[in-house]
Every structure is written in structure tokens, then in C-alpha cells.
PDB file of C-alpha atoms and ligand atoms in Angstrom:
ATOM      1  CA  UNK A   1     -50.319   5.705  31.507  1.00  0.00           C
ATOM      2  CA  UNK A   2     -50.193   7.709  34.676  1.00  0.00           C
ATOM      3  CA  UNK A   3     -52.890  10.282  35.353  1.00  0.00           C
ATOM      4  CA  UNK A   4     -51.808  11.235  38.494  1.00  0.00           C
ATOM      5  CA  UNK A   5     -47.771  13.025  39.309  1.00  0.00           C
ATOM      6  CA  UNK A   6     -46.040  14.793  41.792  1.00  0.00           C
ATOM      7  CA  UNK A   7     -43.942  17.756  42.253  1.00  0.00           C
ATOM      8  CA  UNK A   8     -41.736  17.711  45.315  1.00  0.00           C
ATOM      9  CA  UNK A   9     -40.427  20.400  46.620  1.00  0.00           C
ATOM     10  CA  UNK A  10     -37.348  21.702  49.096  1.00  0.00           C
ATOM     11  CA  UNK A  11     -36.287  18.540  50.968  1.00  0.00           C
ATOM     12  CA  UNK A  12     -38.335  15.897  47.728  1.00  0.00           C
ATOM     13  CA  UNK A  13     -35.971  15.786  45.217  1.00  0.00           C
ATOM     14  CA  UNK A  14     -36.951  12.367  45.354  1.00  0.00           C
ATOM     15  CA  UNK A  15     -39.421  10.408  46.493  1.00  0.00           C
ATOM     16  CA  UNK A  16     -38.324   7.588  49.113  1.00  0.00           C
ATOM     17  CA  UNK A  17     -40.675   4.518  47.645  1.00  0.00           C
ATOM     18  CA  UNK A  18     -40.810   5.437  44.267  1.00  0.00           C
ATOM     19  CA  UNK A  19     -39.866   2.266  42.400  1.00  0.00           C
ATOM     20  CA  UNK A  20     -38.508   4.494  38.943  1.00  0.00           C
ATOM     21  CA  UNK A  21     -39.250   2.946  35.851  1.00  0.00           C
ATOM     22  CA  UNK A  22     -38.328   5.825  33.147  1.00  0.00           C
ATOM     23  CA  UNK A  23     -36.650   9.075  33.125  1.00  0.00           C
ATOM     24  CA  UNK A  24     -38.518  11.459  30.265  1.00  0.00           C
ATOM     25  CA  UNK A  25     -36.943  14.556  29.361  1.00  0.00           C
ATOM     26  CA  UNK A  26     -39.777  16.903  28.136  1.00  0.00           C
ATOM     27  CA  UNK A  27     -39.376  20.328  25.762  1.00  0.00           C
ATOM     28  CA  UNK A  28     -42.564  22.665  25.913  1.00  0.00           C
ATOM     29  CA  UNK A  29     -43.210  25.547  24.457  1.00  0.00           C
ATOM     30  CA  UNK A  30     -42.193  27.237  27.796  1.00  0.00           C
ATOM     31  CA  UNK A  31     -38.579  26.177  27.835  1.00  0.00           C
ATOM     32  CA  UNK A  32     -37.403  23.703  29.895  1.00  0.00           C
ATOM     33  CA  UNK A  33     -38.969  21.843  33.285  1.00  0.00           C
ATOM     34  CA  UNK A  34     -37.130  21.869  36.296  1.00  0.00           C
ATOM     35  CA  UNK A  35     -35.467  18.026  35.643  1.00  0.00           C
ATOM     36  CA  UNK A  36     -37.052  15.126  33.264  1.00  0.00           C
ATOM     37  CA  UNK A  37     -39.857  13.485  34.800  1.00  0.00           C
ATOM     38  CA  UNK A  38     -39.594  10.283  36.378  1.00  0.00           C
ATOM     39  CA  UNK A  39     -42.065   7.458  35.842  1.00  0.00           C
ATOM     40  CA  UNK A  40     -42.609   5.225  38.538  1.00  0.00           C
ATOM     41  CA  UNK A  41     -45.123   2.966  40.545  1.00  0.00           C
ATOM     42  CA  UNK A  42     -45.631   4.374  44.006  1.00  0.00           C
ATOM     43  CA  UNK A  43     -47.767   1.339  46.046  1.00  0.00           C
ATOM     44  CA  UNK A  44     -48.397   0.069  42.428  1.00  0.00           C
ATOM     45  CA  UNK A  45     -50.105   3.104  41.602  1.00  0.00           C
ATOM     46  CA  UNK A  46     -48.317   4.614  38.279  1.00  0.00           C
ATOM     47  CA  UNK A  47     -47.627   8.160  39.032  1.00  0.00           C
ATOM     48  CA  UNK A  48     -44.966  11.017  37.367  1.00  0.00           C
ATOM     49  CA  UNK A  49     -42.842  12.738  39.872  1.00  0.00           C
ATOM     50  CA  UNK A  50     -40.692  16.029  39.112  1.00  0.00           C
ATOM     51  CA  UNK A  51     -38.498  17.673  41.445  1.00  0.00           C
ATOM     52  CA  UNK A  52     -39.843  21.505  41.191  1.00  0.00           C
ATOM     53  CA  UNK A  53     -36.021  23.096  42.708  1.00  0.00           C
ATOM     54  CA  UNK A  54     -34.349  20.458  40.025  1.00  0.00           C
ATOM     55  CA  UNK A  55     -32.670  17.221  40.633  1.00  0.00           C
ATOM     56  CA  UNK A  56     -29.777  18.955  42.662  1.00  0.00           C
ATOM     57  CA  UNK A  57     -32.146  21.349  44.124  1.00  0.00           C
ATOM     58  CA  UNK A  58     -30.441  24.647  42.245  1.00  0.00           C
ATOM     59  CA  UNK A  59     -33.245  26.275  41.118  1.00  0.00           C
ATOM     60  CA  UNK A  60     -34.493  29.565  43.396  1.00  0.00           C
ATOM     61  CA  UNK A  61     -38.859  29.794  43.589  1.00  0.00           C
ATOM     62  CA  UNK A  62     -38.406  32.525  41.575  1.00  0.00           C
ATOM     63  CA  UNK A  63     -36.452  31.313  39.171  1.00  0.00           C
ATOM     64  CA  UNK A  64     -38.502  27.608  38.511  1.00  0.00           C
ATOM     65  CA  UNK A  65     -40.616  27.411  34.925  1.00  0.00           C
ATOM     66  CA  UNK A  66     -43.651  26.754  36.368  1.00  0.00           C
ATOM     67  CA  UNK A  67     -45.251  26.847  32.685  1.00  0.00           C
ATOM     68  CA  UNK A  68     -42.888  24.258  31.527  1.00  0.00           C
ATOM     69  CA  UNK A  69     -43.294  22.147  34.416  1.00  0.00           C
ATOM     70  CA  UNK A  70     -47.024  22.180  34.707  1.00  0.00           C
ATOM     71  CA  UNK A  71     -47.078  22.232  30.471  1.00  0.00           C
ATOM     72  CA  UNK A  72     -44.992  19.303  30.353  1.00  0.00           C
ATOM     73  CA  UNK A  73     -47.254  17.201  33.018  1.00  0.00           C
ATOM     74  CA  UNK A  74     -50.345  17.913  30.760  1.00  0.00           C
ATOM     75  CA  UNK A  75     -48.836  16.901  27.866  1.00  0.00           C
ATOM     76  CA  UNK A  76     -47.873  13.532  29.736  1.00  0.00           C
ATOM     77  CA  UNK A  77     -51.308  12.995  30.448  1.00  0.00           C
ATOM     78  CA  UNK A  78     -51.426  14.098  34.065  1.00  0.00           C
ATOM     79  CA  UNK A  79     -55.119  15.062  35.619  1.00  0.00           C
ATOM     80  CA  UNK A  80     -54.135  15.184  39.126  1.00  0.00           C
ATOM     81  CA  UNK A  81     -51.138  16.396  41.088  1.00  0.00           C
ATOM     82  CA  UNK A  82     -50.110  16.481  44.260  1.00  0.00           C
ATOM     83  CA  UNK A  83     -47.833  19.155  45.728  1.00  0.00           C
ATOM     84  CA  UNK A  84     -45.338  18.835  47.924  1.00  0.00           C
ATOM     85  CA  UNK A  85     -44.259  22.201  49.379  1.00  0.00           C
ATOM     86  CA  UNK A  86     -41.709  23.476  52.755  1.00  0.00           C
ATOM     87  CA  UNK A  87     -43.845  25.940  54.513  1.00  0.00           C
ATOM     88  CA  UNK A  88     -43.544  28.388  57.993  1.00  0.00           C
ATOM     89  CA  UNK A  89     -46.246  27.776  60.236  1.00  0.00           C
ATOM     90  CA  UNK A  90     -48.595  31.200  60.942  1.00  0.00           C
ATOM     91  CA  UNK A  91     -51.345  29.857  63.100  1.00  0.00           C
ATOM     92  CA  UNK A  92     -50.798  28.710  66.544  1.00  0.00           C
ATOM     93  CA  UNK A  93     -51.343  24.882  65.463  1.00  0.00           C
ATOM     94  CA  UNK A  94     -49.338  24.942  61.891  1.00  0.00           C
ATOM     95  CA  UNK A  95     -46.431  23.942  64.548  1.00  0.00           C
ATOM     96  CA  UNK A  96     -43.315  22.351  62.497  1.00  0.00           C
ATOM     97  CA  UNK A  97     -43.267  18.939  61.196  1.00  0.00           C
ATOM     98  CA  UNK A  98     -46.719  19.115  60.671  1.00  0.00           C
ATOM     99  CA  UNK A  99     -48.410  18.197  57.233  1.00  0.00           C
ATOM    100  CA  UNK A 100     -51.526  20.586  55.968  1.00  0.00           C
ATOM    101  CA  UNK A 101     -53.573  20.045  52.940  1.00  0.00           C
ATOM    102  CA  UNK A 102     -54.385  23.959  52.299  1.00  0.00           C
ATOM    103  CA  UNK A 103     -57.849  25.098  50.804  1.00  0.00           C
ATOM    104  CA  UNK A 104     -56.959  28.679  50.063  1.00  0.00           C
ATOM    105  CA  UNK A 105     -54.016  30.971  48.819  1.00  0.00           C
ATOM    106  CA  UNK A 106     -53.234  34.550  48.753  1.00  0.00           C
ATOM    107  CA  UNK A 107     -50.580  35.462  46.131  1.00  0.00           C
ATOM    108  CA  UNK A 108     -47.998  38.133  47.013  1.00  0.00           C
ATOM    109  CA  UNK A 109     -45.674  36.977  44.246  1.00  0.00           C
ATOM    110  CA  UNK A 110     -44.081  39.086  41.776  1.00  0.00           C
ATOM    111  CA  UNK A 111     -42.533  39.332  38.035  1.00  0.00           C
ATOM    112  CA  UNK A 112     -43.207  35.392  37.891  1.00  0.00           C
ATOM    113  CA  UNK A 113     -44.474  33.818  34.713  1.00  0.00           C
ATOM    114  CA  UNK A 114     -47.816  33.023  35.718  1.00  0.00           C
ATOM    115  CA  UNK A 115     -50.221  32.318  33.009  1.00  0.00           C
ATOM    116  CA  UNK A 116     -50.864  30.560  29.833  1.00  0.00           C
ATOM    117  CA  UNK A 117     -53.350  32.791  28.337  1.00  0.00           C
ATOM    118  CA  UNK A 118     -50.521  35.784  27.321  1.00  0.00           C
ATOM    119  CA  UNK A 119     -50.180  35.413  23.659  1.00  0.00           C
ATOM    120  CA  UNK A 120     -52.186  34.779  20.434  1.00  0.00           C
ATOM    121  CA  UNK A 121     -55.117  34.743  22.243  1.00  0.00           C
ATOM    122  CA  UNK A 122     -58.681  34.527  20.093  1.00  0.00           C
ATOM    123  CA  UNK A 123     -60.063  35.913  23.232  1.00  0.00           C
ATOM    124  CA  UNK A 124     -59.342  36.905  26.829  1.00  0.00           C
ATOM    125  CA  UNK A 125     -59.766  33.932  29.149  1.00  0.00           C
ATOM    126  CA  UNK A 126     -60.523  34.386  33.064  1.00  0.00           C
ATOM    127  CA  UNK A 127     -60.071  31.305  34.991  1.00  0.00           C
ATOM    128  CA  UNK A 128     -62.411  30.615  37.951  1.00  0.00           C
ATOM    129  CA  UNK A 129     -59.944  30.388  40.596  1.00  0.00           C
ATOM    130  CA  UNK A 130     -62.705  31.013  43.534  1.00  0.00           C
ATOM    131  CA  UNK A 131     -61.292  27.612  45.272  1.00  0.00           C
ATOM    132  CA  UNK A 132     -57.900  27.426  44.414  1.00  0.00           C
ATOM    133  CA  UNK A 133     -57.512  23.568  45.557  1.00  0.00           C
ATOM    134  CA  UNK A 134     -59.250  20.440  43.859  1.00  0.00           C
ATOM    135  CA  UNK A 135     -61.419  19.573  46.225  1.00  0.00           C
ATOM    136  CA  UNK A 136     -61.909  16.098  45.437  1.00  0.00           C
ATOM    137  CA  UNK A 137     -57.961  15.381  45.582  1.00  0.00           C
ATOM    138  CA  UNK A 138     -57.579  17.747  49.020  1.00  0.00           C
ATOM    139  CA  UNK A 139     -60.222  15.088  50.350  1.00  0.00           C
ATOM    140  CA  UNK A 140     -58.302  11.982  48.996  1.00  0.00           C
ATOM    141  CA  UNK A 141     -55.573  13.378  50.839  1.00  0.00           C
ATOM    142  CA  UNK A 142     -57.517  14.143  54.384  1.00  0.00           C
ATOM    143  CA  UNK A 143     -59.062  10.747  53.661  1.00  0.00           C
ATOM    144  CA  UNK A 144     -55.792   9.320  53.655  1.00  0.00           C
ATOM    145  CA  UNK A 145     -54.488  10.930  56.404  1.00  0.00           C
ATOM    146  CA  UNK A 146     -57.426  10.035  58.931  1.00  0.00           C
ATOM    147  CA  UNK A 147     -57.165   6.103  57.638  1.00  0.00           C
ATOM    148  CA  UNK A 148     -53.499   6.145  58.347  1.00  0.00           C
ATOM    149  CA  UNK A 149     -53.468   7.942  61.711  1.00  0.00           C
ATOM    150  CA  UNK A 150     -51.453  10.777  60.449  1.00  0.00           C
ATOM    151  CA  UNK A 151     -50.883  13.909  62.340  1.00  0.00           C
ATOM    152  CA  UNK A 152     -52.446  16.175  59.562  1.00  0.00           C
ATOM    153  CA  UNK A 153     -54.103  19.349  59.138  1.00  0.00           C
ATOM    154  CA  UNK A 154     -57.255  19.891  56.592  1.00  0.00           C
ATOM    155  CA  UNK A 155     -57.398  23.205  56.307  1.00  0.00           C
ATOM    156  CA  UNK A 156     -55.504  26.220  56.058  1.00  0.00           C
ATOM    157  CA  UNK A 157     -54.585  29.175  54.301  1.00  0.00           C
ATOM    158  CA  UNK A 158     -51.413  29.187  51.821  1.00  0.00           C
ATOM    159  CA  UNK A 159     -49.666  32.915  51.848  1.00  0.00           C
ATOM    160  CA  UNK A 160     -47.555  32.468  48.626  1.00  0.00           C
ATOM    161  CA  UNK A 161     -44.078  34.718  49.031  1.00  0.00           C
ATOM    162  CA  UNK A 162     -41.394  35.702  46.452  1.00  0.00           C
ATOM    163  CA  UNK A 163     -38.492  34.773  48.010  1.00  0.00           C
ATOM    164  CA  UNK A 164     -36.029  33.207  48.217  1.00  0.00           C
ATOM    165  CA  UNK A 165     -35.624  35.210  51.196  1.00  0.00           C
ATOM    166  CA  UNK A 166     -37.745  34.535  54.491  1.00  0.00           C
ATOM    167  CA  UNK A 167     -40.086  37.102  55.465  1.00  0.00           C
ATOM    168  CA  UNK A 168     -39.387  39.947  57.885  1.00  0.00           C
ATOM    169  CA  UNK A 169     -41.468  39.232  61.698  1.00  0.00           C
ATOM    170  CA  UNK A 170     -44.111  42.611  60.652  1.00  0.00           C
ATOM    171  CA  UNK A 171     -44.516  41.062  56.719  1.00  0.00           C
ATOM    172  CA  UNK A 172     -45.650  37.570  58.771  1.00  0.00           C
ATOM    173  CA  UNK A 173     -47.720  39.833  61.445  1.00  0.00           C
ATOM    174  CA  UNK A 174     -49.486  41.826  58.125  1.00  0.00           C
ATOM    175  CA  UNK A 175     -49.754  38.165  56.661  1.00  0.00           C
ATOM    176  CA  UNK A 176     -51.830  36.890  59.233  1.00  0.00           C
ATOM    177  CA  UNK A 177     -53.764  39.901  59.533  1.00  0.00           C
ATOM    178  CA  UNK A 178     -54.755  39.031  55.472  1.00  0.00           C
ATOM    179  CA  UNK A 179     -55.499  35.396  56.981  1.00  0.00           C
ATOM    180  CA  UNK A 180     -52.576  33.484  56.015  1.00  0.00           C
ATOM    181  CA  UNK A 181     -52.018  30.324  57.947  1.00  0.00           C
ATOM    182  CA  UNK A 182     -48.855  28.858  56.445  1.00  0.00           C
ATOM    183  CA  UNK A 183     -46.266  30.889  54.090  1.00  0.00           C
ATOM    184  CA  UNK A 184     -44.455  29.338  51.151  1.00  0.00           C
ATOM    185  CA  UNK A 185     -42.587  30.733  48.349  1.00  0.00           C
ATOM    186  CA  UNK A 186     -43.666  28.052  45.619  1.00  0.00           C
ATOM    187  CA  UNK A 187     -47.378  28.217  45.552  1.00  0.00           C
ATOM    188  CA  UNK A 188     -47.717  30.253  43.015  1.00  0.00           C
ATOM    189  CA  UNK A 189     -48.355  30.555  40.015  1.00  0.00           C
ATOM    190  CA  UNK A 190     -48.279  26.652  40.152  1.00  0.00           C
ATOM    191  CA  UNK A 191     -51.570  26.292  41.700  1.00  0.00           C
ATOM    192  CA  UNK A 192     -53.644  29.184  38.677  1.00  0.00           C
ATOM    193  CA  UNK A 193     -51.136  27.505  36.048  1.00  0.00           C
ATOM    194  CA  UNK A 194     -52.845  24.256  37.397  1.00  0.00           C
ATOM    195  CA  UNK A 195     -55.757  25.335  37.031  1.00  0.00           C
ATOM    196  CA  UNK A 196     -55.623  27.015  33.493  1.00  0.00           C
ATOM    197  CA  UNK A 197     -54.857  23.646  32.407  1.00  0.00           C
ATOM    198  CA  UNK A 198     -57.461  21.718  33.946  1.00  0.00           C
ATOM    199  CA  UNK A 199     -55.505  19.965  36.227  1.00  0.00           C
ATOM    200  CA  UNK A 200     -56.961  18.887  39.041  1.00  0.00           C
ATOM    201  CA  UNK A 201     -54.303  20.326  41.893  1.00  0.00           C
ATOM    202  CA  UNK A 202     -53.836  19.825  45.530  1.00  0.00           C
ATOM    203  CA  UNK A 203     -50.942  20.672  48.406  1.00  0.00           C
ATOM    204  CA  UNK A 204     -49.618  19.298  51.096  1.00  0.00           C
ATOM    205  CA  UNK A 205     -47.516  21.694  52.853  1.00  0.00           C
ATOM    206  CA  UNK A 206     -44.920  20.163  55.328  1.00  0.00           C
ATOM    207  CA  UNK A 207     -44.328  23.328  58.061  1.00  0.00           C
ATOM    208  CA  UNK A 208     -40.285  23.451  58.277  1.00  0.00           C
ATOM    209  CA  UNK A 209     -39.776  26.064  60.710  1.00  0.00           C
ATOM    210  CA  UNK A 210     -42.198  28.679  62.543  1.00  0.00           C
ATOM    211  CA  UNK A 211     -42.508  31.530  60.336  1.00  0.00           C
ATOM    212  CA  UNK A 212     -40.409  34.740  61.160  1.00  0.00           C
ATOM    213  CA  UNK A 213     -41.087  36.298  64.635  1.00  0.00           C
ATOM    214  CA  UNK A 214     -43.413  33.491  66.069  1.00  0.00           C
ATOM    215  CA  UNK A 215     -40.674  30.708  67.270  1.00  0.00           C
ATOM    216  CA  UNK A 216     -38.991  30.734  70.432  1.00  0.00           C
ATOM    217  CA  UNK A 217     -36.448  31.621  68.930  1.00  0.00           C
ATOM    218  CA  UNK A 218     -34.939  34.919  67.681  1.00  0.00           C
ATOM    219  CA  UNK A 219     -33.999  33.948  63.973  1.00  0.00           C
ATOM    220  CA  UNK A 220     -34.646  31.170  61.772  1.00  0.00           C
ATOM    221  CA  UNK A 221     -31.961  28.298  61.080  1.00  0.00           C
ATOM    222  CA  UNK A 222     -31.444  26.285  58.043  1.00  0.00           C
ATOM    223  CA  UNK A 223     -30.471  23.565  60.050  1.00  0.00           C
ATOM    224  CA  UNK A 224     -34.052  23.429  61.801  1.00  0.00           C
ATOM    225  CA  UNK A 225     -35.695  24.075  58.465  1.00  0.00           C
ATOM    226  CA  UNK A 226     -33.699  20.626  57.656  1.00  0.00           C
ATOM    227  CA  UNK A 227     -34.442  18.878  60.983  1.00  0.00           C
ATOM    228  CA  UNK A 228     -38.067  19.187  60.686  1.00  0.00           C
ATOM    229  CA  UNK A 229     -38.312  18.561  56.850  1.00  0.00           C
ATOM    230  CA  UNK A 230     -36.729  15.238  57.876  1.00  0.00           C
ATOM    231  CA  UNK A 231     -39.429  14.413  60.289  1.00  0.00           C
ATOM    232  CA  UNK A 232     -42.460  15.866  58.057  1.00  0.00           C
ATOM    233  CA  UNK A 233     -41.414  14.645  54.767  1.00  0.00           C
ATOM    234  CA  UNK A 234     -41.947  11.166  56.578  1.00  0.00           C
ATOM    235  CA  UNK A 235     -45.396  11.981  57.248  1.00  0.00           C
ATOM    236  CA  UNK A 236     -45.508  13.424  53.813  1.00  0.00           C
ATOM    237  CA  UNK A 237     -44.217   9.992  52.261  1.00  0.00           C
ATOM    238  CA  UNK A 238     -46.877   7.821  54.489  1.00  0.00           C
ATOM    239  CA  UNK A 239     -49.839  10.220  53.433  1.00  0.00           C
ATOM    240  CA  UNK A 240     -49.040   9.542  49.714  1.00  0.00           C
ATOM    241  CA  UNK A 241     -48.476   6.135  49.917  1.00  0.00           C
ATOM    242  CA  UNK A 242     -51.907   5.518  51.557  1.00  0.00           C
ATOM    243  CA  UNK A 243     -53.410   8.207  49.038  1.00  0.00           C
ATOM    244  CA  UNK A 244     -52.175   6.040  46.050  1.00  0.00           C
ATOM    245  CA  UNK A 245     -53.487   2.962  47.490  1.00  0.00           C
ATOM    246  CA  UNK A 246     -57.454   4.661  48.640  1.00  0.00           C
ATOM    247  CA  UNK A 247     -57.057   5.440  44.531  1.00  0.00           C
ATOM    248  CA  UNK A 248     -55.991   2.187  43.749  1.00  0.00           C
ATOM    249  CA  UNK A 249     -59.006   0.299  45.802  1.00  0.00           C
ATOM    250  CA  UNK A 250     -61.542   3.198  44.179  1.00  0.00           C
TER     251      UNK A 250
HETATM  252  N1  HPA B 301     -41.406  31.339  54.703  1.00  0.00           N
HETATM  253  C1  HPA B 301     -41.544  31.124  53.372  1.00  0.00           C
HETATM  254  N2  HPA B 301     -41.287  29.941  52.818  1.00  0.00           N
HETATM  255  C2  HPA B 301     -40.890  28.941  53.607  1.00  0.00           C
HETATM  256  C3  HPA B 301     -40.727  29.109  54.991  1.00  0.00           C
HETATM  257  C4  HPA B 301     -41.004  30.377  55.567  1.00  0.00           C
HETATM  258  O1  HPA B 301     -40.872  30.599  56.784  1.00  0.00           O
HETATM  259  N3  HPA B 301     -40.295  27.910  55.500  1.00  0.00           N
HETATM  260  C5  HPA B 301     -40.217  27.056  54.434  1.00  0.00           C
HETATM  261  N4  HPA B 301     -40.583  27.670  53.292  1.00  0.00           N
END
């Protein structure tokens, strides 16, 4: 059974090497997941990968069931999962078509259903969220990334935005003031949901585009987002594949 899955995001609807064995389409509790899950052996390592947008890529960030989704992996089984998540590069290095395995976030989502613990509760639960990121799986990544000469960054932090517009260039100058290194709209709740299930949960954020205001140029294209997604969801593919196979040689 697989204990490890993926959730792709903008550009991953599918994942290039997968060899699919099974489609599973999951109820929870929740409602529905974005798109069945798809079994499959990645580098003969079996793993469960879910398209977060949905198989056509229709669903909004603020309009994905991030309980069902991350519901529907634990019930499957899954420990650990990877994200894979289009980001804007903040920090002068966080330059597009890069790949970053963040170790913080800071949440400026709204009205998103972000929590398990809501109802029929025999008491009030407070998940430790101090490190956000599984630190073990953040360093299988890095791991991987070093052994395959990948251009990747360990570090960074992950401003999570509501979307599914871009941000305005003063929102990405008050997010850096905050700290925020890369901004993404899919972040969260995924990553506290995650964690309120015990799942062990890591990133890596391909940067799509510099974030509003710090390009060279004036406004931000879908067409770049696109062109660099291309290029970094390569790197994205080769850091998994090598991740699968450090966990299938221990
Ligand atoms: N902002 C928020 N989310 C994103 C961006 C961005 O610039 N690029 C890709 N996802």
C-alpha cells in the first residue's frame, strides 16, 4: 500500500513518469476531493497522486476541498506528502523556474475551510503548528536535490494568498516586510489540515513568475507563468523521482 502521495498543483495535473495503476474515487465526510486519486509506481516507489485544481484544472484555490482531499489521503493510508505548488518569487534569489522546499508559512487566507476540529468536539484541540513543514521529508527532498545536481532552494518562507487574483506590487512590498519569500495561493489550509491529521507534509514550490512589482517587467503574463512552469516542473519531476528512489534504497 502506498504511504507516501502527491498533490500537484497549477501546471501537475499529472505527473510525467507516473506509471498509473488505479484510479480510486474517494467520498469523505468533507464532500468530494478535487479528482479520484491515482495509484501508481513512480521509480518503483508506490505513491498516490491527486491533482489539487482537478483533473482539468477547474477548480479556483479558494474553491478546492482541502478537507476532502487531505481526508481522503489519510484514509488511503498516506503518512507523507509531497506538495507541488506555482509560486511568485519575493526574495532576490526565488528567481523563476526555480524549485524551493519552504520551512515556514504565513497565512493571509480567508473564509477557507481550514480545520478538522469544528464539530462534535469532546474537547478543543490546538495543533502545534510551530514548524509548519515535516522536517524529515523537507530534508529527503534537499537530499535529493543536492544528489541529483538540481538547482534548488532549502529554505524559504511560504506567504499563503487568497486569490485567485495576483497580488497588488504594495501587498508583495508589505509581504516581504512580514518575511515572505515566495507567495502562493494554495498553501493553506493544506499544510495545518496536514498537520491535524498527522501527516507528515512537505512543499516544493516551483517560482512561475516574479511576484507583482519585482520583474522587469510592468505586469505579470500568463504566458510566462506557463513558460517557466514548463521549465520548473522539470526540475520538479527530477527532484521526485530521485526522492522516491533515496526512499526506496532507505
Ligand atoms: N502570487 C500568488 N500565487 C502565485 C503567483 C504569484 O505571483 N505565481 C504563481 N502562483
Amino acid at each position: 500500500m502506498a504511504e507516501i502521495a502527491i498533490i500537484g498543483g497549477t501546471g501537475f495535473t499529472k505527473l510525467a513518469r507516473l506509471e498509473v495503476t488505479r484510479r480510486e474515487v474517494v467520498h469523505t465526510p468533507f464532500g468530494e476531493p478535487s479528482a479520484p486519486l491515482t495509484h501508481g509506481l513512480l521509480n518503483g516507489v508506490e505513491v498516490v497522486f491527486l491533482p489539487r485544481h482537478g483533473s482539468g484544472h477547474t477548480l479556483p484555490p479558494h474553491r478546492i476541498n482541502y478537507r476532502a482531499n487531505l481526508w481522503a489521503l489519510r484514509h488511503l493510508g498516506i503518512q507523507s506528502l509531497v506538495s507541488l505548488a506555482a509560486v511568485g518569487g519575493i526574495r532576490k534569489d526565488m528567481r523563476p523556474c526555480r524549485v524551493a522546499v519552504p520551512d515556514q508559512i504565513i497565512d493571509y487566507t480567508w473564509g477557507r475551510k481550514h480545520t478538522f476540529f469544528e464539530q462534535d468536539l469532546t474537547h478543543v484541540t490546538h495543533i502545534d503548528f510551530t514548524e509548519p513543514y515535516c522536517d524529515a521529508l523537507r530534508q529527503a527532498l534537499i537530499e535529493a536535490g543536492r544528489r541529483a545536481g538540481l538547482d534548488i532552494v532549502g529554505n524559504g518562507v511560504y506567504g499563503a494568498t487568497q486569490g485567485p487574483r495576483l497580488e497588488t506590487a504594495r501587498e508583495i512590498d508589505r509581504l516581504e516586510r512580514d518575511g515572505c519569500d515566495i507567495v502562493g495561493m494554495t498553501g493553506m489550509p493544506e499544510a495545518a489540515l496536514a498537520r491535524e491529521l498527522d501527516i507528515c507534509y512537505a512543499s516544493c514550490a516551483v517560482v512561475a513568475n516574479w511576484a507583482a512589482g519585482r520583474g522587469a517587467t510592468a505586469s505579470i503574463t500568463l504566458d510566462e507563468i506557463d513558460r517557466n512552469l514548463k521549465q520548473g516542473m522539470q526540475t520538479a519531476s527530477d527532484l521526485l523521482t530521485e526522492t522516491m528512489s533515496g526512499l526506496s534504497h532507505g
